[in-house]
GROMACS .gro file of C-alpha atoms in nm:
model
  422
    1UNK     CA    1 -11.602  -4.055  -2.159
    2UNK     CA    2 -11.675  -3.816  -2.444
    3UNK     CA    3 -12.006  -3.636  -2.471
    4UNK     CA    4 -12.080  -3.836  -2.788
    5UNK     CA    5 -12.070  -4.159  -2.592
    6UNK     CA    6 -12.322  -4.022  -2.346
    7UNK     CA    7 -12.585  -3.998  -2.621
    8UNK     CA    8 -12.605  -4.373  -2.688
    9UNK     CA    9 -12.858  -4.453  -2.414
   10UNK     CA   10 -13.063  -4.148  -2.513
   11UNK     CA   11 -13.232  -4.290  -2.823
   12UNK     CA   12 -13.472  -4.523  -2.643
   13UNK     CA   13 -13.552  -4.264  -2.376
   14UNK     CA   14 -13.628  -3.993  -2.631
   15UNK     CA   15 -13.843  -4.225  -2.839
   16UNK     CA   16 -14.052  -4.310  -2.535
   17UNK     CA   17 -14.078  -3.956  -2.400
   18UNK     CA   18 -14.176  -3.814  -2.737
   19UNK     CA   19 -14.497  -4.020  -2.733
   20UNK     CA   20 -14.636  -3.801  -2.456
   21UNK     CA   21 -14.784  -3.451  -2.487
   22UNK     CA   22 -14.757  -3.197  -2.210
   23UNK     CA   23 -15.080  -3.042  -2.089
   24UNK     CA   24 -14.949  -2.695  -2.173
   25UNK     CA   25 -14.792  -2.804  -2.499
   26UNK     CA   26 -15.067  -2.688  -2.730
   27UNK     CA   27 -15.392  -2.502  -2.736
   28UNK     CA   28 -15.588  -2.827  -2.699
   29UNK     CA   29 -15.706  -2.906  -2.348
   30UNK     CA   30 -15.570  -3.234  -2.210
   31UNK     CA   31 -15.833  -3.485  -2.104
   32UNK     CA   32 -15.619  -3.564  -1.800
   33UNK     CA   33 -15.691  -3.216  -1.663
   34UNK     CA   34 -16.060  -3.298  -1.626
   35UNK     CA   35 -15.985  -3.632  -1.468
   36UNK     CA   36 -15.733  -3.499  -1.217
   37UNK     CA   37 -15.990  -3.334  -0.996
   38UNK     CA   38 -15.742  -3.056  -0.914
   39UNK     CA   39 -15.889  -2.779  -1.122
   40UNK     CA   40 -15.968  -2.469  -0.921
   41UNK     CA   41 -16.285  -2.353  -1.092
   42UNK     CA   42 -16.309  -2.030  -0.896
   43UNK     CA   43 -15.959  -1.921  -0.996
   44UNK     CA   44 -15.960  -2.058  -1.350
   45UNK     CA   45 -15.901  -1.812  -1.632
   46UNK     CA   46 -16.017  -1.837  -1.991
   47UNK     CA   47 -15.674  -1.984  -2.074
   48UNK     CA   48 -15.721  -2.357  -2.130
   49UNK     CA   49 -15.353  -2.440  -2.075
   50UNK     CA   50 -15.307  -2.321  -1.717
   51UNK     CA   51 -15.589  -2.310  -1.464
   52UNK     CA   52 -15.594  -2.223  -1.098
   53UNK     CA   53 -15.411  -1.950  -0.909
   54UNK     CA   54 -15.055  -2.059  -0.994
   55UNK     CA   55 -14.843  -2.160  -1.292
   56UNK     CA   56 -14.594  -2.445  -1.268
   57UNK     CA   57 -14.251  -2.386  -1.424
   58UNK     CA   58 -13.956  -2.624  -1.436
   59UNK     CA   59 -13.603  -2.521  -1.334
   60UNK     CA   60 -13.355  -2.775  -1.473
   61UNK     CA   61 -12.991  -2.708  -1.383
   62UNK     CA   62 -12.690  -2.916  -1.281
   63UNK     CA   63 -12.639  -2.883  -0.908
   64UNK     CA   64 -12.403  -3.183  -0.914
   65UNK     CA   65 -12.130  -3.301  -1.149
   66UNK     CA   66 -11.871  -3.116  -1.357
   67UNK     CA   67 -12.107  -2.833  -1.457
   68UNK     CA   68 -12.232  -2.748  -1.107
   69UNK     CA   69 -11.957  -2.484  -1.075
   70UNK     CA   70 -12.141  -2.283  -1.339
   71UNK     CA   71 -12.504  -2.394  -1.331
   72UNK     CA   72 -12.568  -2.331  -0.962
   73UNK     CA   73 -12.560  -1.958  -1.034
   74UNK     CA   74 -12.820  -1.995  -1.309
   75UNK     CA   75 -13.048  -2.175  -1.064
   76UNK     CA   76 -13.007  -1.893  -0.812
   77UNK     CA   77 -13.091  -1.622  -1.064
   78UNK     CA   78 -13.403  -1.806  -1.179
   79UNK     CA   79 -13.521  -1.823  -0.820
   80UNK     CA   80 -13.455  -1.452  -0.778
   81UNK     CA   81 -13.659  -1.367  -1.087
   82UNK     CA   82 -13.942  -1.595  -0.974
   83UNK     CA   83 -13.955  -1.433  -0.629
   84UNK     CA   84 -13.957  -1.084  -0.783
   85UNK     CA   85 -14.231  -1.172  -1.031
   86UNK     CA   86 -14.442  -1.331  -0.758
   87UNK     CA   87 -14.398  -1.024  -0.538
   88UNK     CA   88 -14.525  -0.816  -0.830
   89UNK     CA   89 -14.840  -1.023  -0.875
   90UNK     CA   90 -14.713  -1.315  -1.081
   91UNK     CA   91 -14.770  -1.385  -1.451
   92UNK     CA   92 -15.120  -1.289  -1.565
   93UNK     CA   93 -15.211  -1.284  -1.199
   94UNK     CA   94 -15.080  -1.636  -1.136
   95UNK     CA   95 -14.798  -1.697  -0.890
   96UNK     CA   96 -14.503  -1.905  -1.010
   97UNK     CA   97 -14.470  -2.246  -0.851
   98UNK     CA   98 -14.136  -2.387  -0.964
   99UNK     CA   99 -14.035  -2.752  -0.970
  100UNK     CA  100 -13.661  -2.813  -0.952
  101UNK     CA  101 -13.464  -3.096  -1.111
  102UNK     CA  102 -13.089  -3.167  -1.118
  103UNK     CA  103 -12.946  -3.238  -1.463
  104UNK     CA  104 -12.639  -3.393  -1.294
  105UNK     CA  105 -12.415  -3.264  -1.577
  106UNK     CA  106 -12.531  -3.558  -1.791
  107UNK     CA  107 -12.717  -3.508  -2.123
  108UNK     CA  108 -12.922  -3.826  -2.078
  109UNK     CA  109 -13.036  -3.705  -1.735
  110UNK     CA  110 -13.140  -3.370  -1.884
  111UNK     CA  111 -13.350  -3.557  -2.142
  112UNK     CA  112 -13.511  -3.770  -1.872
  113UNK     CA  113 -13.580  -3.478  -1.638
  114UNK     CA  114 -13.730  -3.245  -1.898
  115UNK     CA  115 -13.957  -3.530  -2.004
  116UNK     CA  116 -14.072  -3.567  -1.644
  117UNK     CA  117 -14.128  -3.194  -1.603
  118UNK     CA  118 -14.333  -3.164  -1.921
  119UNK     CA  119 -14.534  -3.486  -1.915
  120UNK     CA  120 -14.569  -3.573  -1.548
  121UNK     CA  121 -14.543  -3.240  -1.368
  122UNK     CA  122 -14.710  -3.065  -1.664
  123UNK     CA  123 -14.512  -2.744  -1.630
  124UNK     CA  124 -14.592  -2.458  -1.867
  125UNK     CA  125 -14.223  -2.406  -1.955
  126UNK     CA  126 -13.875  -2.525  -1.855
  127UNK     CA  127 -13.576  -2.301  -1.785
  128UNK     CA  128 -13.222  -2.437  -1.786
  129UNK     CA  129 -12.945  -2.639  -1.945
  130UNK     CA  130 -12.590  -2.526  -2.004
  131UNK     CA  131 -12.381  -2.742  -2.235
  132UNK     CA  132 -12.491  -2.781  -2.595
  133UNK     CA  133 -12.490  -3.156  -2.532
  134UNK     CA  134 -12.759  -3.105  -2.267
  135UNK     CA  135 -12.962  -2.886  -2.503
  136UNK     CA  136 -12.928  -3.130  -2.792
  137UNK     CA  137 -13.048  -3.408  -2.561
  138UNK     CA  138 -13.350  -3.205  -2.450
  139UNK     CA  139 -13.446  -3.079  -2.796
  140UNK     CA  140 -13.629  -3.389  -2.931
  141UNK     CA  141 -13.806  -3.434  -2.598
  142UNK     CA  142 -13.936  -3.077  -2.574
  143UNK     CA  143 -14.038  -3.087  -2.941
  144UNK     CA  144 -14.209  -3.426  -2.897
  145UNK     CA  145 -14.405  -3.293  -2.601
  146UNK     CA  146 -14.466  -2.957  -2.773
  147UNK     CA  147 -14.339  -2.775  -2.467
  148UNK     CA  148 -14.115  -2.473  -2.416
  149UNK     CA  149 -13.751  -2.457  -2.310
  150UNK     CA  150 -13.567  -2.133  -2.228
  151UNK     CA  151 -13.193  -2.195  -2.274
  152UNK     CA  152 -12.970  -1.925  -2.116
  153UNK     CA  153 -12.616  -1.994  -2.236
  154UNK     CA  154 -12.405  -1.888  -2.533
  155UNK     CA  155 -12.377  -2.166  -2.787
  156UNK     CA  156 -12.250  -2.262  -3.132
  157UNK     CA  157 -12.557  -2.153  -3.329
  158UNK     CA  158 -12.680  -2.346  -3.634
  159UNK     CA  159 -13.008  -2.428  -3.459
  160UNK     CA  160 -13.359  -2.292  -3.419
  161UNK     CA  161 -13.668  -2.461  -3.278
  162UNK     CA  162 -14.023  -2.340  -3.223
  163UNK     CA  163 -14.001  -2.504  -2.882
  164UNK     CA  164 -13.679  -2.336  -2.762
  165UNK     CA  165 -13.593  -1.974  -2.682
  166UNK     CA  166 -13.220  -1.900  -2.680
  167UNK     CA  167 -13.146  -1.609  -2.444
  168UNK     CA  168 -12.768  -1.657  -2.448
  169UNK     CA  169 -12.556  -1.551  -2.743
  170UNK     CA  170 -12.544  -1.727  -3.075
  171UNK     CA  171 -12.216  -1.735  -3.269
  172UNK     CA  172 -12.243  -1.397  -3.441
  173UNK     CA  173 -12.299  -1.231  -3.103
  174UNK     CA  174 -11.997  -1.377  -2.919
  175UNK     CA  175 -11.752  -1.588  -3.123
  176UNK     CA  176 -11.736  -1.357  -3.424
  177UNK     CA  177 -11.706  -1.038  -3.211
  178UNK     CA  178 -11.424  -1.209  -3.018
  179UNK     CA  179 -11.242  -1.276  -3.344
  180UNK     CA  180 -11.294  -0.914  -3.452
  181UNK     CA  181 -11.140  -0.806  -3.121
  182UNK     CA  182 -10.837  -1.033  -3.173
  183UNK     CA  183 -10.788  -0.889  -3.522
  184UNK     CA  184 -10.799  -0.538  -3.374
  185UNK     CA  185 -10.524  -0.645  -3.131
  186UNK     CA  186 -10.300  -0.744  -3.421
  187UNK     CA  187 -10.320  -1.118  -3.351
  188UNK     CA  188 -10.152  -1.328  -3.621
  189UNK     CA  189 -10.150  -1.676  -3.466
  190UNK     CA  190 -10.417  -1.851  -3.261
  191UNK     CA  191 -10.436  -2.182  -3.074
  192UNK     CA  192 -10.777  -2.347  -3.012
  193UNK     CA  193 -10.841  -2.532  -2.684
  194UNK     CA  194 -11.180  -2.684  -2.613
  195UNK     CA  195 -11.383  -2.949  -2.435
  196UNK     CA  196 -11.463  -3.251  -2.650
  197UNK     CA  197 -11.828  -3.203  -2.738
  198UNK     CA  198 -12.051  -3.019  -2.984
  199UNK     CA  199 -12.012  -2.653  -2.878
  200UNK     CA  200 -11.630  -2.627  -2.887
  201UNK     CA  201 -11.594  -2.833  -3.204
  202UNK     CA  202 -11.861  -2.639  -3.394
  203UNK     CA  203 -11.742  -2.302  -3.260
  204UNK     CA  204 -11.387  -2.386  -3.368
  205UNK     CA  205 -11.507  -2.483  -3.713
  206UNK     CA  206 -11.654  -2.133  -3.744
  207UNK     CA  207 -11.343  -1.975  -3.593
  208UNK     CA  208 -11.116  -2.150  -3.846
  209UNK     CA  209 -11.320  -2.029  -4.142
  210UNK     CA  210 -11.337  -1.670  -4.017
  211UNK     CA  211 -10.967  -1.675  -3.923
  212UNK     CA  212 -10.882  -1.725  -4.292
  213UNK     CA  213 -11.080  -1.412  -4.378
  214UNK     CA  214 -10.903  -1.216  -4.103
  215UNK     CA  215 -10.556  -1.343  -4.193
  216UNK     CA  216 -10.509  -1.523  -3.860
  217UNK     CA  217 -10.323  -1.856  -3.864
  218UNK     CA  218 -10.450  -2.144  -3.650
  219UNK     CA  219 -10.135  -2.307  -3.509
  220UNK     CA  220 -10.299  -2.583  -3.302
  221UNK     CA  221 -10.629  -2.736  -3.194
  222UNK     CA  222 -10.671  -2.959  -2.889
  223UNK     CA  223 -10.967  -3.113  -2.704
  224UNK     CA  224 -11.011  -3.288  -2.369
  225UNK     CA  225 -11.332  -3.461  -2.245
  226UNK     CA  226 -11.559  -3.238  -2.039
  227UNK     CA  227 -11.513  -3.470  -1.740
  228UNK     CA  228 -11.131  -3.452  -1.750
  229UNK     CA  229 -10.912  -3.201  -1.566
  230UNK     CA  230 -10.578  -3.312  -1.714
  231UNK     CA  231 -10.453  -3.062  -1.971
  232UNK     CA  232 -10.078  -3.119  -1.921
  233UNK     CA  233 -10.004  -3.268  -2.265
  234UNK     CA  234 -10.219  -3.019  -2.453
  235UNK     CA  235 -10.073  -2.717  -2.272
  236UNK     CA  236  -9.724  -2.839  -2.357
  237UNK     CA  237  -9.828  -2.819  -2.724
  238UNK     CA  238  -9.951  -2.463  -2.669
  239UNK     CA  239  -9.619  -2.367  -2.511
  240UNK     CA  240  -9.432  -2.515  -2.807
  241UNK     CA  241  -9.656  -2.338  -3.064
  242UNK     CA  242  -9.612  -1.996  -2.896
  243UNK     CA  243  -9.939  -1.849  -3.029
  244UNK     CA  244 -10.026  -1.482  -2.997
  245UNK     CA  245 -10.351  -1.585  -2.825
  246UNK     CA  246 -10.537  -1.897  -2.712
  247UNK     CA  247 -10.910  -1.920  -2.785
  248UNK     CA  248 -11.061  -2.116  -2.495
  249UNK     CA  249 -11.391  -2.299  -2.548
  250UNK     CA  250 -11.348  -2.526  -2.243
  251UNK     CA  251 -11.651  -2.564  -2.016
  252UNK     CA  252 -11.712  -2.641  -1.650
  253UNK     CA  253 -11.455  -2.755  -1.393
  254UNK     CA  254 -11.224  -2.874  -1.672
  255UNK     CA  255 -11.122  -2.508  -1.694
  256UNK     CA  256 -10.956  -2.544  -1.354
  257UNK     CA  257 -10.723  -2.815  -1.484
  258UNK     CA  258 -10.649  -2.615  -1.798
  259UNK     CA  259 -10.564  -2.295  -1.612
  260UNK     CA  260 -10.354  -2.487  -1.359
  261UNK     CA  261 -10.151  -2.657  -1.635
  262UNK     CA  262 -10.120  -2.323  -1.815
  263UNK     CA  263  -9.981  -2.159  -1.503
  264UNK     CA  264  -9.742  -2.447  -1.432
  265UNK     CA  265  -9.608  -2.424  -1.788
  266UNK     CA  266  -9.507  -2.064  -1.723
  267UNK     CA  267  -9.771  -1.920  -1.953
  268UNK     CA  268  -9.990  -1.624  -1.859
  269UNK     CA  269 -10.155  -1.304  -1.970
  270UNK     CA  270  -9.826  -1.156  -2.097
  271UNK     CA  271  -9.722  -1.474  -2.280
  272UNK     CA  272  -9.990  -1.628  -2.508
  273UNK     CA  273 -10.293  -1.467  -2.336
  274UNK     CA  274 -10.629  -1.644  -2.333
  275UNK     CA  275 -10.971  -1.530  -2.450
  276UNK     CA  276 -11.245  -1.747  -2.299
  277UNK     CA  277 -11.615  -1.785  -2.368
  278UNK     CA  278 -11.710  -1.983  -2.057
  279UNK     CA  279 -11.508  -1.822  -1.776
  280UNK     CA  280 -11.706  -1.548  -1.606
  281UNK     CA  281 -11.716  -1.373  -1.268
  282UNK     CA  282 -11.823  -1.688  -1.085
  283UNK     CA  283 -11.555  -1.912  -1.238
  284UNK     CA  284 -11.257  -1.673  -1.236
  285UNK     CA  285 -11.188  -1.690  -0.858
  286UNK     CA  286 -11.232  -2.070  -0.865
  287UNK     CA  287 -10.939  -2.122  -1.102
  288UNK     CA  288 -10.690  -2.114  -0.815
  289UNK     CA  289 -10.438  -1.886  -0.988
  290UNK     CA  290 -10.417  -1.518  -1.072
  291UNK     CA  291 -10.601  -1.451  -1.399
  292UNK     CA  292 -10.536  -1.077  -1.410
  293UNK     CA  293 -10.498  -0.963  -1.769
  294UNK     CA  294 -10.681  -1.255  -1.930
  295UNK     CA  295 -10.988  -1.193  -2.149
  296UNK     CA  296 -11.343  -1.320  -2.193
  297UNK     CA  297 -11.612  -1.260  -2.454
  298UNK     CA  298 -11.968  -1.222  -2.325
  299UNK     CA  299 -12.273  -0.997  -2.361
  300UNK     CA  300 -12.293  -0.903  -1.994
  301UNK     CA  301 -12.043  -0.835  -1.716
  302UNK     CA  302 -12.115  -0.737  -1.358
  303UNK     CA  303 -11.923  -0.416  -1.430
  304UNK     CA  304 -12.181  -0.298  -1.689
  305UNK     CA  305 -12.300   0.050  -1.589
  306UNK     CA  306 -12.677   0.086  -1.597
  307UNK     CA  307 -12.960   0.143  -1.348
  308UNK     CA  308 -13.108  -0.197  -1.438
  309UNK     CA  309 -12.779  -0.372  -1.364
  310UNK     CA  310 -12.730  -0.185  -1.038
  311UNK     CA  311 -13.076  -0.298  -0.926
  312UNK     CA  312 -13.008  -0.657  -1.038
  313UNK     CA  313 -12.680  -0.682  -0.847
  314UNK     CA  314 -12.835  -0.527  -0.536
  315UNK     CA  315 -13.128  -0.770  -0.542
  316UNK     CA  316 -12.907  -1.073  -0.608
  317UNK     CA  317 -12.667  -0.990  -0.327
  318UNK     CA  318 -12.951  -0.909  -0.088
  319UNK     CA  319 -13.088  -1.259  -0.148
  320UNK     CA  320 -12.763  -1.458  -0.161
  321UNK     CA  321 -12.495  -1.251   0.014
  322UNK     CA  322 -12.272  -0.955  -0.063
  323UNK     CA  323 -11.987  -1.189  -0.159
  324UNK     CA  324 -12.184  -1.328  -0.455
  325UNK     CA  325 -12.113  -1.208  -0.808
  326UNK     CA  326 -12.328  -1.191  -1.121
  327UNK     CA  327 -12.235  -1.325  -1.464
  328UNK     CA  328 -12.361  -1.354  -1.822
  329UNK     CA  329 -12.542  -1.692  -1.815
  330UNK     CA  330 -12.720  -1.612  -1.490
  331UNK     CA  331 -12.823  -1.271  -1.622
  332UNK     CA  332 -12.954  -1.439  -1.940
  333UNK     CA  333 -13.150  -1.688  -1.725
  334UNK     CA  334 -13.291  -1.407  -1.508
  335UNK     CA  335 -13.388  -1.219  -1.824
  336UNK     CA  336 -13.549  -1.529  -1.977
  337UNK     CA  337 -13.810  -1.552  -1.702
  338UNK     CA  338 -13.909  -1.188  -1.753
  339UNK     CA  339 -13.923  -1.238  -2.131
  340UNK     CA  340 -14.150  -1.539  -2.078
  341UNK     CA  341 -14.374  -1.325  -1.857
  342UNK     CA  342 -14.388  -1.063  -2.133
  343UNK     CA  343 -14.473  -1.320  -2.399
  344UNK     CA  344 -14.751  -1.480  -2.196
  345UNK     CA  345 -14.906  -1.147  -2.104
  346UNK     CA  346 -14.889  -1.027  -2.464
  347UNK     CA  347 -15.053  -1.353  -2.577
  348UNK     CA  348 -15.298  -1.352  -2.284
  349UNK     CA  349 -15.234  -1.725  -2.273
  350UNK     CA  350 -14.984  -1.984  -2.146
  351UNK     CA  351 -15.050  -2.207  -2.448
  352UNK     CA  352 -14.737  -2.272  -2.653
  353UNK     CA  353 -14.891  -2.181  -2.989
  354UNK     CA  354 -15.024  -1.852  -2.855
  355UNK     CA  355 -14.696  -1.765  -2.680
  356UNK     CA  356 -14.498  -1.834  -2.998
  357UNK     CA  357 -14.737  -1.628  -3.210
  358UNK     CA  358 -14.691  -1.330  -2.975
  359UNK     CA  359 -14.318  -1.360  -2.900
  360UNK     CA  360 -14.180  -1.141  -3.179
  361UNK     CA  361 -14.088  -0.795  -3.059
  362UNK     CA  362 -14.130  -0.869  -2.688
  363UNK     CA  363 -13.862  -0.669  -2.507
  364UNK     CA  364 -13.719  -0.636  -2.159
  365UNK     CA  365 -13.494  -0.372  -2.002
  366UNK     CA  366 -13.239  -0.632  -1.890
  367UNK     CA  367 -12.925  -0.570  -1.682
  368UNK     CA  368 -12.720  -0.608  -2.003
  369UNK     CA  369 -12.939  -0.352  -2.182
  370UNK     CA  370 -13.273  -0.374  -2.360
  371UNK     CA  371 -13.318  -0.709  -2.536
  372UNK     CA  372 -13.578  -0.791  -2.801
  373UNK     CA  373 -13.708  -1.135  -2.904
  374UNK     CA  374 -13.681  -1.238  -3.268
  375UNK     CA  375 -14.007  -1.422  -3.330
  376UNK     CA  376 -13.868  -1.606  -3.632
  377UNK     CA  377 -13.559  -1.773  -3.483
  378UNK     CA  378 -13.637  -1.738  -3.109
  379UNK     CA  379 -13.306  -1.568  -3.026
  380UNK     CA  380 -13.261  -1.217  -2.887
  381UNK     CA  381 -13.056  -0.916  -2.994
  382UNK     CA  382 -12.746  -0.876  -2.773
  383UNK     CA  383 -12.448  -0.640  -2.753
  384UNK     CA  384 -12.107  -0.806  -2.789
  385UNK     CA  385 -11.856  -0.726  -2.513
  386UNK     CA  386 -11.494  -0.818  -2.438
  387UNK     CA  387 -11.378  -0.796  -2.078
  388UNK     CA  388 -11.029  -0.812  -1.927
  389UNK     CA  389 -10.989  -0.961  -1.581
  390UNK     CA  390 -10.858  -0.721  -1.317
  391UNK     CA  391 -10.699  -0.791  -0.978
  392UNK     CA  392 -11.043  -0.821  -0.816
  393UNK     CA  393 -11.151  -1.097  -1.056
  394UNK     CA  394 -11.393  -0.854  -1.215
  395UNK     CA  395 -11.396  -0.770  -1.585
  396UNK     CA  396 -11.311  -0.429  -1.726
  397UNK     CA  397 -11.494  -0.385  -2.057
  398UNK     CA  398 -11.226  -0.317  -2.318
  399UNK     CA  399 -11.431  -0.363  -2.636
  400UNK     CA  400 -11.797  -0.334  -2.732
  401UNK     CA  401 -11.997  -0.383  -3.050
  402UNK     CA  402 -12.161  -0.052  -2.955
  403UNK     CA  403 -12.516  -0.168  -3.017
  404UNK     CA  404 -12.718  -0.490  -3.002
  405UNK     CA  405 -12.629  -0.745  -3.269
  406UNK     CA  406 -12.927  -0.908  -3.437
  407UNK     CA  407 -12.914  -1.287  -3.397
  408UNK     CA  408 -12.808  -1.482  -3.706
  409UNK     CA  409 -12.782  -1.842  -3.580
  410UNK     CA  410 -12.727  -1.993  -3.924
  411UNK     CA  411 -12.476  -1.722  -4.028
  412UNK     CA  412 -12.678  -1.639  -4.339
  413UNK     CA  413 -12.532  -1.289  -4.341
  414UNK     CA  414 -12.172  -1.413  -4.347
  415UNK     CA  415 -12.069  -1.514  -4.701
  416UNK     CA  416 -11.748  -1.680  -4.585
  417UNK     CA  417 -11.936  -1.942  -4.383
  418UNK     CA  418 -11.962  -2.291  -4.538
  419UNK     CA  419 -12.128  -2.550  -4.312
  420UNK     CA  420 -11.987  -2.831  -4.528
  421UNK     CA  421 -11.628  -2.719  -4.485
  422UNK     CA  422 -11.428  -2.863  -4.196
   0.00000   0.00000   0.00000
C-alpha cells in the first residue's frame, strides 16, 4: 500500500484531535490543571505551563514496522540526552519524565499518538518521527493542539511551522550539496530510485530541476512502496540504463531489498555507484552485502573529528554497548533535546509562545559542530558532508561544504527552483 493510501483514515482523526488544546500549548493556563489535583504547589515555578518538579516530554518513534531499523537508534539517543540532562539538573531545574509511544511505521498511528501525548498526557513537547509521511500526518495535530514537535530527520523541505523544529537537514543542506558533489565527480547521467511517498518524490523533483542546471541527464526514475522489499524489476532498468550514479532516496528496510537486487544484478561501487540519503552507520551493516565504496550524503558521520563527537560516542557506547554506532538522525535527535533545553532556559518558560519567541539564535556545540536555530523558519544551520563507506562500514568524509549552510527550506535563494514545474 502506498503512503498516500495510508492518509485516507487520517482526516477524521485529525479533525477530532485538533479540537483539543494541550496544557502546554500556549501561555494560557488550562482549567484542567486546577481540577486535576496533581499540582505540586511547593515545587511550582512562575511558569504557568509546567508545574511541579518534573517536565513531561513525549518520545514518538517506530519501534515496530518497516522503519524500526532506523528509528530505534533515534529513540536510544533521545534517552541518552534525557539521562544526561537529568544528571545535570534537568531543564530549568525540572527533571525530564519521558512518555514513550510507538509510531508503528504508520502515519495514521503517528497522528493518533502525538494527539494522545499532547492532549491526554499533556507533554510540553514531542520528539520523533522519521518519514515525511509521519511528519505530514502529525503536523495538523500538533498545530491544532498548539504543541511542539522536534523532528530529527533530513527531509524534502518546502515546509515551516511555528509548532515544529526541524533539526535534520532541509534540501539545500543535503540534496543540493550531494548534487554539487556528483558534478565535481564528473557525473553526466543519473538514475533516481526512491520509496513511493512524499520525501523521495519531492526530493527528486528538486534533483531533476537542479540536474538541468548542472548538465546532468536523468536517465530513469523508479519508485517502490515503503513496505515493499522487491526491487528486482526496477534494478533491471538501472542495469539497462547504465547510469554514472544512482541517487537513492529509499527509506527503511526497503533499502535491504534494493541493495540485495543491486548486488544480484552485478552492480556495485565500481559500476553505477550509489549515493544515498537514508543509509547511515546503523543501516549499512544490515544490508547483507559489502557496501564498500558506496556514498551517502549527511551532516554528521561517526567519523567526524571533534571533542564533542568523541564525548558523544563514548557516552552512547557506555550506555548501549561498544558495538553500537552513531549516525546522523540520532545525532540530530540528541541535539534537539539540548536545543529545546536551551530555548526553554532562554525563555524562562515551557510555554510554546515564549519558547518560540526566544528560539532564534539558540546554539549548541553538537557532535556535528555548533548548530544555531533560525527563529524564523525553525531549522538549524548544518554543514553538508559526503561520506564513502569503508570496509568497516564506517564513512570516510570525502567532501564537505566547509562551513554550516543556512537553512533555506523553500529554496528562495535558488533561482532555478520552480515549485510548479514537475
